[in-house]
XYZ file of C-alpha atoms in Angstrom:
572
model
C 75.472 103.587 83.458
C 74.095 105.436 80.508
C 75.542 108.437 78.797
C 72.369 109.321 76.948
C 72.101 112.513 78.868
C 75.557 113.471 77.559
C 75.163 112.091 74.024
C 71.648 112.492 72.638
C 72.610 110.490 69.523
C 72.637 107.280 71.552
C 69.029 106.086 71.343
C 67.602 103.796 74.002
C 64.838 101.311 73.296
C 61.456 102.746 74.107
C 60.947 100.172 76.827
C 64.172 100.981 78.624
C 63.605 101.827 82.289
C 66.043 104.688 81.866
C 63.815 106.461 79.378
C 61.292 107.167 82.114
C 62.984 106.943 85.494
C 66.414 108.350 84.704
C 66.146 110.405 81.569
C 64.520 113.582 82.835
C 66.151 113.470 86.266
C 69.646 112.797 84.893
C 69.387 115.529 82.265
C 68.509 118.010 84.963
C 71.236 116.879 87.335
C 74.239 116.077 85.144
C 75.081 119.507 83.855
C 78.775 119.538 84.688
C 79.591 115.810 84.470
C 78.540 112.719 82.568
C 77.888 109.196 83.859
C 80.472 106.497 83.255
C 79.829 103.767 80.710
C 80.960 100.158 80.995
C 84.294 99.221 79.384
C 84.280 97.236 76.156
C 85.634 94.227 77.985
C 84.694 93.714 81.609
C 87.630 92.835 83.852
C 87.017 89.547 85.703
C 86.893 89.790 89.483
C 89.633 87.129 89.701
C 91.967 89.345 87.655
C 91.270 92.286 89.963
C 92.068 90.164 93.029
C 95.257 88.871 91.417
C 96.433 92.362 90.470
C 95.650 93.662 93.951
C 97.514 90.829 95.664
C 100.579 91.106 93.423
C 100.797 94.875 93.916
C 100.375 94.598 97.689
C 102.978 91.832 98.022
C 105.510 93.792 96.017
C 104.911 96.867 98.120
C 105.275 94.782 101.287
C 108.667 93.547 100.047
C 109.781 97.109 99.382
C 108.772 98.449 102.774
C 109.906 95.356 104.621
C 113.444 96.621 104.073
C 112.615 100.075 105.386
C 111.002 98.515 108.441
C 113.984 96.273 109.141
C 116.473 99.105 108.669
C 114.440 101.381 110.953
C 114.418 98.910 113.862
C 117.994 97.726 113.273
C 119.606 101.163 113.499
C 121.500 100.290 116.686
C 123.115 97.208 115.081
C 123.863 99.019 111.826
C 125.558 101.774 113.824
C 127.713 99.234 115.671
C 128.761 97.410 112.500
C 129.128 100.231 109.988
C 129.412 103.546 111.857
C 131.155 102.899 115.186
C 132.222 105.884 117.218
C 130.779 109.261 118.089
C 127.954 110.456 115.868
C 127.342 106.956 114.541
C 123.574 107.100 115.000
C 123.261 110.290 112.986
C 125.329 108.692 110.206
C 123.061 105.646 110.252
C 119.970 107.830 109.941
C 121.673 109.854 107.204
C 122.322 106.605 105.313
C 118.643 105.785 105.689
C 117.846 109.202 104.230
C 120.316 108.974 101.342
C 118.267 106.383 99.483
C 115.454 108.925 99.351
C 117.702 111.419 97.607
C 118.006 108.963 94.711
C 114.279 108.306 94.471
C 113.553 111.331 92.233
C 116.086 109.988 89.722
C 114.237 106.685 89.791
C 110.956 108.519 89.298
C 112.358 110.462 86.340
C 113.509 107.204 84.712
C 110.773 104.724 85.613
C 107.777 107.093 85.413
C 108.041 108.056 81.715
C 108.966 104.453 80.865
C 105.829 103.228 82.609
C 103.674 105.593 80.542
C 105.373 104.511 77.305
C 105.916 100.761 77.593
C 103.378 99.820 80.253
C 103.060 99.393 83.997
C 103.701 95.705 84.631
C 107.201 95.427 83.104
C 108.515 98.217 85.309
C 107.003 96.631 88.413
C 108.604 93.242 87.708
C 112.045 94.825 87.325
C 111.920 97.163 90.314
C 110.960 94.443 92.781
C 113.999 92.387 91.725
C 116.311 95.374 92.208
C 114.820 96.237 95.582
C 114.913 92.740 97.069
C 118.354 92.034 95.640
C 119.879 95.134 97.227
C 118.216 94.317 100.561
C 119.633 90.786 100.480
C 123.135 92.096 99.767
C 122.984 94.379 102.811
C 122.632 91.213 104.865
C 125.971 89.830 103.597
C 128.048 93.027 103.711
C 131.347 93.000 105.605
C 131.538 95.248 108.660
C 133.671 98.310 109.378
C 135.891 96.157 111.589
C 136.551 93.788 108.685
C 137.137 96.122 105.717
C 137.188 99.610 107.189
C 135.543 102.511 105.379
C 134.616 100.269 102.440
C 131.805 98.790 104.568
C 129.754 102.008 104.952
C 130.513 102.911 101.336
C 129.007 99.634 100.127
C 126.027 100.126 102.436
C 125.410 103.576 100.966
C 125.644 102.229 97.400
C 123.078 99.528 98.118
C 120.771 102.033 99.795
C 121.014 104.153 96.638
C 120.067 101.155 94.485
C 117.070 100.647 96.738
C 116.097 104.284 96.388
C 116.415 104.174 92.606
C 114.200 101.105 92.329
C 111.679 102.494 94.810
C 111.345 105.533 92.544
C 109.425 103.304 90.139
C 108.047 100.696 92.519
C 105.640 102.729 94.587
C 104.304 105.004 91.860
C 103.974 102.059 89.511
C 102.197 99.832 92.022
C 99.756 102.587 92.984
C 99.035 103.432 89.352
C 98.619 99.768 88.457
C 96.230 99.042 91.300
C 94.159 102.189 90.833
C 93.704 101.496 87.116
C 92.635 97.912 87.768
C 90.103 98.766 90.470
C 86.476 99.559 89.545
C 85.699 103.260 89.912
C 83.221 102.674 92.721
C 85.681 100.475 94.709
C 89.017 102.186 94.142
C 89.408 103.371 97.722
C 88.723 99.937 99.216
C 90.907 97.954 96.811
C 93.628 100.615 96.724
C 93.924 100.436 100.513
C 95.465 96.981 100.163
C 98.587 98.539 98.677
C 99.087 100.429 101.931
C 98.038 97.301 103.795
C 101.119 95.819 102.138
C 103.189 98.814 103.222
C 102.241 98.345 106.855
C 102.538 94.571 106.445
C 106.131 95.000 105.332
C 106.899 97.332 108.219
C 105.138 95.039 110.690
C 106.880 91.910 109.374
C 110.279 93.556 109.681
C 109.454 94.732 113.193
C 108.084 91.322 114.232
C 111.139 89.433 112.967
C 113.511 91.815 114.729
C 111.469 91.517 117.923
C 111.528 87.725 117.719
C 115.293 87.718 117.230
C 115.715 90.125 120.138
C 113.871 87.643 122.355
C 115.613 84.418 121.279
C 119.178 85.633 120.668
C 121.648 87.178 123.047
C 122.825 90.773 122.527
C 126.201 89.431 121.379
C 124.585 87.151 118.805
C 122.381 89.945 117.519
C 125.344 92.280 117.122
C 127.452 89.617 115.453
C 125.117 87.940 112.948
C 121.491 88.008 114.120
C 120.778 91.436 112.638
C 121.595 90.054 109.160
C 118.826 87.445 109.075
C 115.885 89.788 108.349
C 117.745 91.304 105.387
C 118.402 87.849 103.905
C 114.679 87.049 103.908
C 114.124 89.732 101.273
C 115.434 87.407 98.539
C 112.621 84.806 98.624
C 110.024 87.562 99.117
C 111.289 89.362 96.033
C 111.306 86.211 93.907
C 107.714 85.422 94.862
C 106.658 88.986 94.050
C 108.493 88.876 90.720
C 106.790 85.618 89.779
C 103.331 86.999 90.564
C 103.924 90.252 88.707
C 105.386 88.548 85.634
C 102.087 86.663 85.232
C 99.952 89.817 85.186
C 98.509 91.662 82.207
C 98.837 95.392 81.924
C 95.946 97.456 83.254
C 92.714 97.654 81.216
C 92.881 101.467 81.377
C 96.396 101.551 79.891
C 95.608 98.935 77.230
C 92.407 100.725 76.248
C 94.237 104.015 75.974
C 96.891 102.472 73.753
C 94.607 100.537 71.471
C 95.298 97.016 72.733
C 93.275 94.327 71.021
C 92.745 92.770 74.431
C 90.110 95.347 75.288
C 87.702 94.529 72.571
C 89.272 95.564 69.289
C 89.780 93.231 66.407
C 92.925 91.152 66.365
C 94.438 93.381 63.752
C 93.905 96.646 65.596
C 97.103 98.655 65.840
C 98.725 99.691 69.074
C 99.062 103.401 69.785
C 102.621 103.693 68.389
C 101.698 101.698 65.309
C 98.514 103.621 64.791
C 100.270 106.940 64.865
C 102.402 105.796 61.969
C 99.455 104.439 60.022
C 97.128 106.288 57.753
C 95.004 109.132 59.032
C 91.929 106.972 58.835
C 93.195 104.279 61.247
C 91.626 103.945 64.662
C 92.512 102.724 68.128
C 90.677 99.997 70.001
C 88.394 102.685 71.391
C 87.337 103.729 67.935
C 89.145 107.040 68.304
C 91.240 108.393 65.440
C 94.841 107.337 65.999
C 96.035 110.903 65.676
C 93.794 111.809 68.619
C 95.276 109.244 70.992
C 97.482 111.428 73.200
C 101.096 110.415 73.602
C 102.840 110.465 77.007
C 104.135 113.994 77.614
C 107.795 114.893 77.638
C 109.218 116.010 80.971
C 108.971 119.735 80.119
C 105.397 119.205 78.925
C 104.538 117.271 82.073
C 105.608 120.135 84.317
C 104.059 122.746 82.035
C 100.664 121.071 81.648
C 100.251 119.449 85.060
C 102.048 121.753 87.466
C 98.900 122.477 89.501
C 98.121 118.869 90.518
C 101.847 118.256 90.997
C 102.018 121.199 93.410
C 98.903 120.071 95.307
C 100.195 116.531 95.488
C 103.570 117.751 96.791
C 101.911 119.369 99.790
C 99.880 116.247 100.517
C 102.963 114.043 100.206
C 104.788 116.264 102.711
C 102.144 115.522 105.344
C 101.963 111.829 104.435
C 105.693 111.284 104.648
C 106.562 113.315 107.712
C 103.844 111.482 109.669
C 104.702 108.112 108.115
C 108.430 108.166 108.733
C 108.090 109.761 112.144
C 105.681 107.066 113.308
C 107.039 104.013 111.501
C 110.752 104.672 110.990
C 111.921 107.067 113.689
C 109.656 105.917 116.510
C 111.747 102.861 117.557
C 114.790 105.121 117.959
C 112.697 107.784 119.701
C 111.143 105.398 122.229
C 114.470 103.793 123.072
C 116.820 106.792 123.159
C 114.559 109.719 124.036
C 111.847 108.079 126.165
C 114.009 105.361 127.704
C 111.905 102.306 126.849
C 113.810 99.025 126.474
C 114.379 98.035 122.846
C 111.956 95.082 123.007
C 109.246 97.228 124.627
C 109.643 99.913 121.979
C 109.295 97.336 119.202
C 106.200 95.939 120.886
C 104.586 99.400 120.905
C 105.254 99.809 117.183
C 104.088 96.293 116.307
C 100.782 96.608 118.189
C 100.106 99.961 116.551
C 100.924 98.673 113.065
C 98.653 95.644 113.429
C 95.796 97.888 114.589
C 96.370 100.181 111.617
C 96.345 97.239 109.190
C 93.046 95.991 110.599
C 91.318 99.305 109.866
C 92.989 100.033 106.528
C 90.377 98.442 104.180
C 87.517 99.893 106.223
C 88.933 103.409 105.922
C 89.538 102.963 102.190
C 85.963 101.776 101.677
C 84.649 104.698 103.705
C 86.366 107.097 101.298
C 84.502 105.470 98.386
C 81.232 106.361 100.077
C 81.972 109.779 101.547
C 84.895 111.012 99.436
C 88.658 111.362 99.593
C 88.655 114.968 100.761
C 86.651 114.374 103.977
C 89.064 111.550 104.824
C 92.063 113.824 104.409
C 90.500 116.728 106.306
C 89.639 114.458 109.234
C 93.109 112.906 109.363
C 95.087 116.116 108.991
C 92.938 118.044 111.470
C 93.048 115.240 114.043
C 96.833 114.961 113.886
C 97.259 118.720 114.279
C 95.060 118.713 117.383
C 96.341 115.553 119.087
C 100.024 115.249 118.155
C 101.349 116.973 121.282
C 99.000 115.246 123.783
C 99.803 111.806 122.325
C 103.567 112.387 122.408
C 103.208 113.439 126.039
C 101.377 110.168 126.770
C 104.135 108.141 125.110
C 106.656 109.661 127.462
C 104.889 108.431 130.624
C 104.967 104.626 130.596
C 104.711 101.533 128.402
C 100.915 101.280 128.464
C 100.363 104.928 127.629
C 103.038 104.676 124.938
C 100.900 102.033 123.220
C 97.806 104.225 123.548
C 99.527 107.358 122.254
C 101.057 105.603 119.273
C 97.792 103.823 118.442
C 95.794 107.077 118.449
C 98.292 108.783 116.130
C 98.412 105.728 113.892
C 94.642 105.495 113.623
C 94.355 109.202 112.841
C 96.915 108.679 110.088
C 94.946 105.811 108.494
C 92.482 107.986 106.474
C 95.466 109.496 104.665
C 97.435 106.318 104.218
C 94.515 104.162 103.110
C 93.526 106.536 100.306
C 96.928 107.343 98.750
C 96.479 104.795 95.970
C 92.996 106.072 95.151
C 93.861 109.770 95.488
C 97.229 110.474 93.858
C 96.989 108.568 90.538
C 93.566 110.121 89.960
C 95.153 113.567 89.816
C 96.541 112.845 86.340
C 95.158 111.624 82.997
C 96.151 108.167 81.759
C 98.922 109.298 79.422
C 100.720 111.153 82.236
C 99.624 109.142 85.275
C 102.707 107.020 86.013
C 105.218 109.801 85.351
C 103.198 112.511 87.106
C 102.715 110.362 90.193
C 106.236 108.904 90.344
C 108.113 112.160 89.788
C 106.009 114.280 92.145
C 105.821 111.672 94.883
C 109.517 110.862 94.843
C 110.772 114.432 94.770
C 108.634 115.340 97.778
C 109.482 112.092 99.562
C 113.203 112.540 99.039
C 113.089 115.882 100.833
C 110.527 115.263 103.559
C 110.314 111.472 103.897
C 113.717 109.923 104.363
C 114.940 112.994 106.229
C 112.176 112.861 108.864
C 114.138 110.682 111.280
C 117.254 112.801 110.812
C 115.364 116.091 111.277
C 113.635 114.802 114.402
C 116.890 113.570 115.947
C 118.616 116.848 115.085
C 115.677 118.931 116.343
C 115.599 117.214 119.708
C 119.357 117.660 120.023
C 119.228 121.383 119.224
C 116.118 122.314 121.201
C 116.345 119.755 123.999
C 112.577 119.258 123.616
C 111.447 115.648 123.154
C 108.140 116.972 121.767
C 109.911 118.228 118.630
C 108.568 115.351 116.440
C 105.030 116.431 117.361
C 105.718 119.996 116.225
C 107.211 118.745 112.974
C 104.178 116.559 112.291
C 101.806 119.444 113.012
C 103.643 121.741 110.602
C 103.575 119.130 107.841
C 99.862 118.441 108.378
C 99.102 122.152 108.185
C 100.728 122.242 104.741
C 98.688 119.187 103.752
C 95.465 120.754 105.024
C 95.948 123.789 102.799
C 96.672 121.625 99.753
C 93.677 119.359 100.425
C 91.445 122.391 99.885
C 92.773 122.611 96.306
C 92.502 118.870 95.631
C 89.773 117.543 93.319
C 87.260 115.101 94.735
C 87.810 111.951 92.638
C 85.920 109.241 94.540
C 83.857 107.657 91.766
C 85.625 109.519 88.940
C 86.590 107.431 85.911
C 90.316 106.946 85.205
C 89.667 105.932 81.583
C 90.594 108.103 78.651
C 92.762 111.172 78.324
C 90.728 113.586 80.443
C 91.634 114.544 83.998
C 89.485 112.558 86.476
C 86.962 114.729 88.282
C 87.333 117.670 85.893
C 84.358 119.533 84.430
C 82.490 117.340 81.970
C 84.358 114.170 82.943
C 82.815 110.747 83.476
C 81.778 109.891 87.044
C 79.820 107.143 88.761
C 76.251 108.397 89.351
C 75.671 109.224 93.001
C 79.396 109.252 93.801
C 81.197 112.002 95.761
C 82.913 113.109 92.528
C 79.560 113.617 90.797
C 78.179 115.510 93.792
C 81.222 117.781 93.923
C 80.965 118.583 90.212
C 77.223 119.185 90.144
C 77.384 121.386 93.252
C 80.307 123.376 91.859
C 82.740 122.376 94.607
C 85.729 121.263 92.547
C 88.656 123.716 92.875
C 88.477 125.136 89.344
C 84.700 125.642 89.655
C 85.116 128.115 92.491
C 86.427 130.728 90.049
C 83.912 130.091 87.221
C 80.388 131.185 86.533
C 77.715 128.774 85.355
C 78.058 129.642 81.682
C 81.785 128.913 81.688
C 81.239 125.562 83.384
C 78.498 124.586 80.942
C 80.755 125.444 78.008
C 83.601 123.302 79.336
C 81.218 120.452 80.097
C 79.816 120.556 76.562
C 83.324 120.505 75.078
C 84.288 117.513 77.219
C 81.161 115.610 76.194
C 81.798 116.310 72.541
C 85.403 115.136 72.862
C 84.260 111.901 74.468
C 81.538 111.416 71.837
C 84.004 111.694 68.959
C 86.771 109.704 70.641
C 89.090 112.681 71.130
C 88.821 112.230 74.876
C 90.447 108.817 74.590
C 87.302 106.706 75.131
C 84.860 106.814 72.226
C 81.232 105.719 72.079
C 80.611 102.042 71.573
C 77.366 101.813 69.644
C 76.705 98.200 70.499
C 76.810 98.653 74.264
C 73.769 98.417 76.423
C 72.950 101.727 78.009
C 72.931 100.537 81.572
C 76.121 99.446 83.274
C 76.540 95.680 83.571
C 76.911 95.517 87.285
C 77.232 92.088 88.801
C 75.273 92.101 92.087
C 77.932 89.844 93.563
C 80.844 91.953 92.297
C 81.577 93.689 95.598
C 81.552 90.384 97.439
C 83.752 88.638 94.878
C 86.475 91.285 94.894
C 86.227 92.224 98.548
C 89.646 90.746 99.326
C 92.848 90.684 97.266
C 93.557 87.033 97.911
C 91.960 83.975 96.446
């Protein structure tokens, strides 16, 4: 896609089709945005598939543990917290790992912005799978007394610390690898991995419930799913260790792999070089923004962090109510047999996985914000009726859970495309990881505990529905203040979807900008918006925006007509 309408100094050949068909129309339309241009080095479709698969598998390994722990709460209570109040202690231990996640985000996030995405991802998956495996070999309370729950809590904290970098890193990595026009579709495979991990843990526990006796399950059968985390983690580590860092990160930091000469300096080296040195983008090295310090991150990006916090509250309360607490709820509050409760969850998770890529692709076409509004509004309206259905019988329990799960999909499928796009490249990993993990630690891991406590205090088994509705109301308010970023470029140092930023022509992000519907535009007049747009274009033209002009590029984007087909799945 051409940027001639943004940069008049780029001259097209007189025979270019854009000089007649696009030139006048684009100049009239693109007042508050500019079209994206192709990267200096096009990312092969095979590399995109490989990055997508490795990210999804790692995420599946991470959430496999959470799924196993959620459906094994009865056995964990028997072996580590026997006696009165044991179930609450088990759920509190589940929640405690979330309290450590912000620490992980504070450590891994800034590291990911400084040293790269892929190294952090390789390390966190080893920590996560290793801690999960060790839970499977822990001695019980009967064998070593109070040391058993202490060791369990320590391992859950290790899991929480590693997860603080795993999820934010995987989402950032995948979003930066995906083409701008396909970020929703490809990003949905990360959450496909999330549900795959949950579903695999549920399926294995269900299988063991059917083939082993209750005595065998209580004695040693519950350990088997935890032990399987070791080979899953090693496979994920192998795949991730073979990956390159994302093209967006390498371009931002002057990697020679994105089209610079072999002697081009990296960002740290360039900053120490002479004032005349340049990055791989052609931008002056002094203009390549460094990752912000923690105080600067909160000072400069507090608005998107606040908006994202509200969205994460809705995501996590719904997620952990449906996927983590529901087995306990169906068994203890509704009275379904354990195997029947697991079957309800498994059927719902498989249905959600089937629709995940479709919902992600739909957000590429119609936008992230409509997806979130539909999901949040639907859950607010139908939470109570669906919980009432689940309390009637097994068949209606499946229906009620499936409806709630499918309403949740438009949120879940677009997390990877939505949250990283709230931050510029130099602050993306840290901004995502810190914000997501702080909000998740408070409202995610505690969801099961709050629901169990709320039912106990009020005596109302509909309490989880009320809690979900309250969280979705918060999310609905914050979605109003969220930028539309479907089709916005993640390259460079500018905030995706902001005034004057690069967007895919015809995308929801371009439409939102040109119609003045982005949050900051609501408080500006036309002259102010035009001024900001002109400043952003000038910054991009000179390289100060992180992605400079490349004089040798063709004006039109090199779009492979088979690209969508070739990267339509993460495998292969």
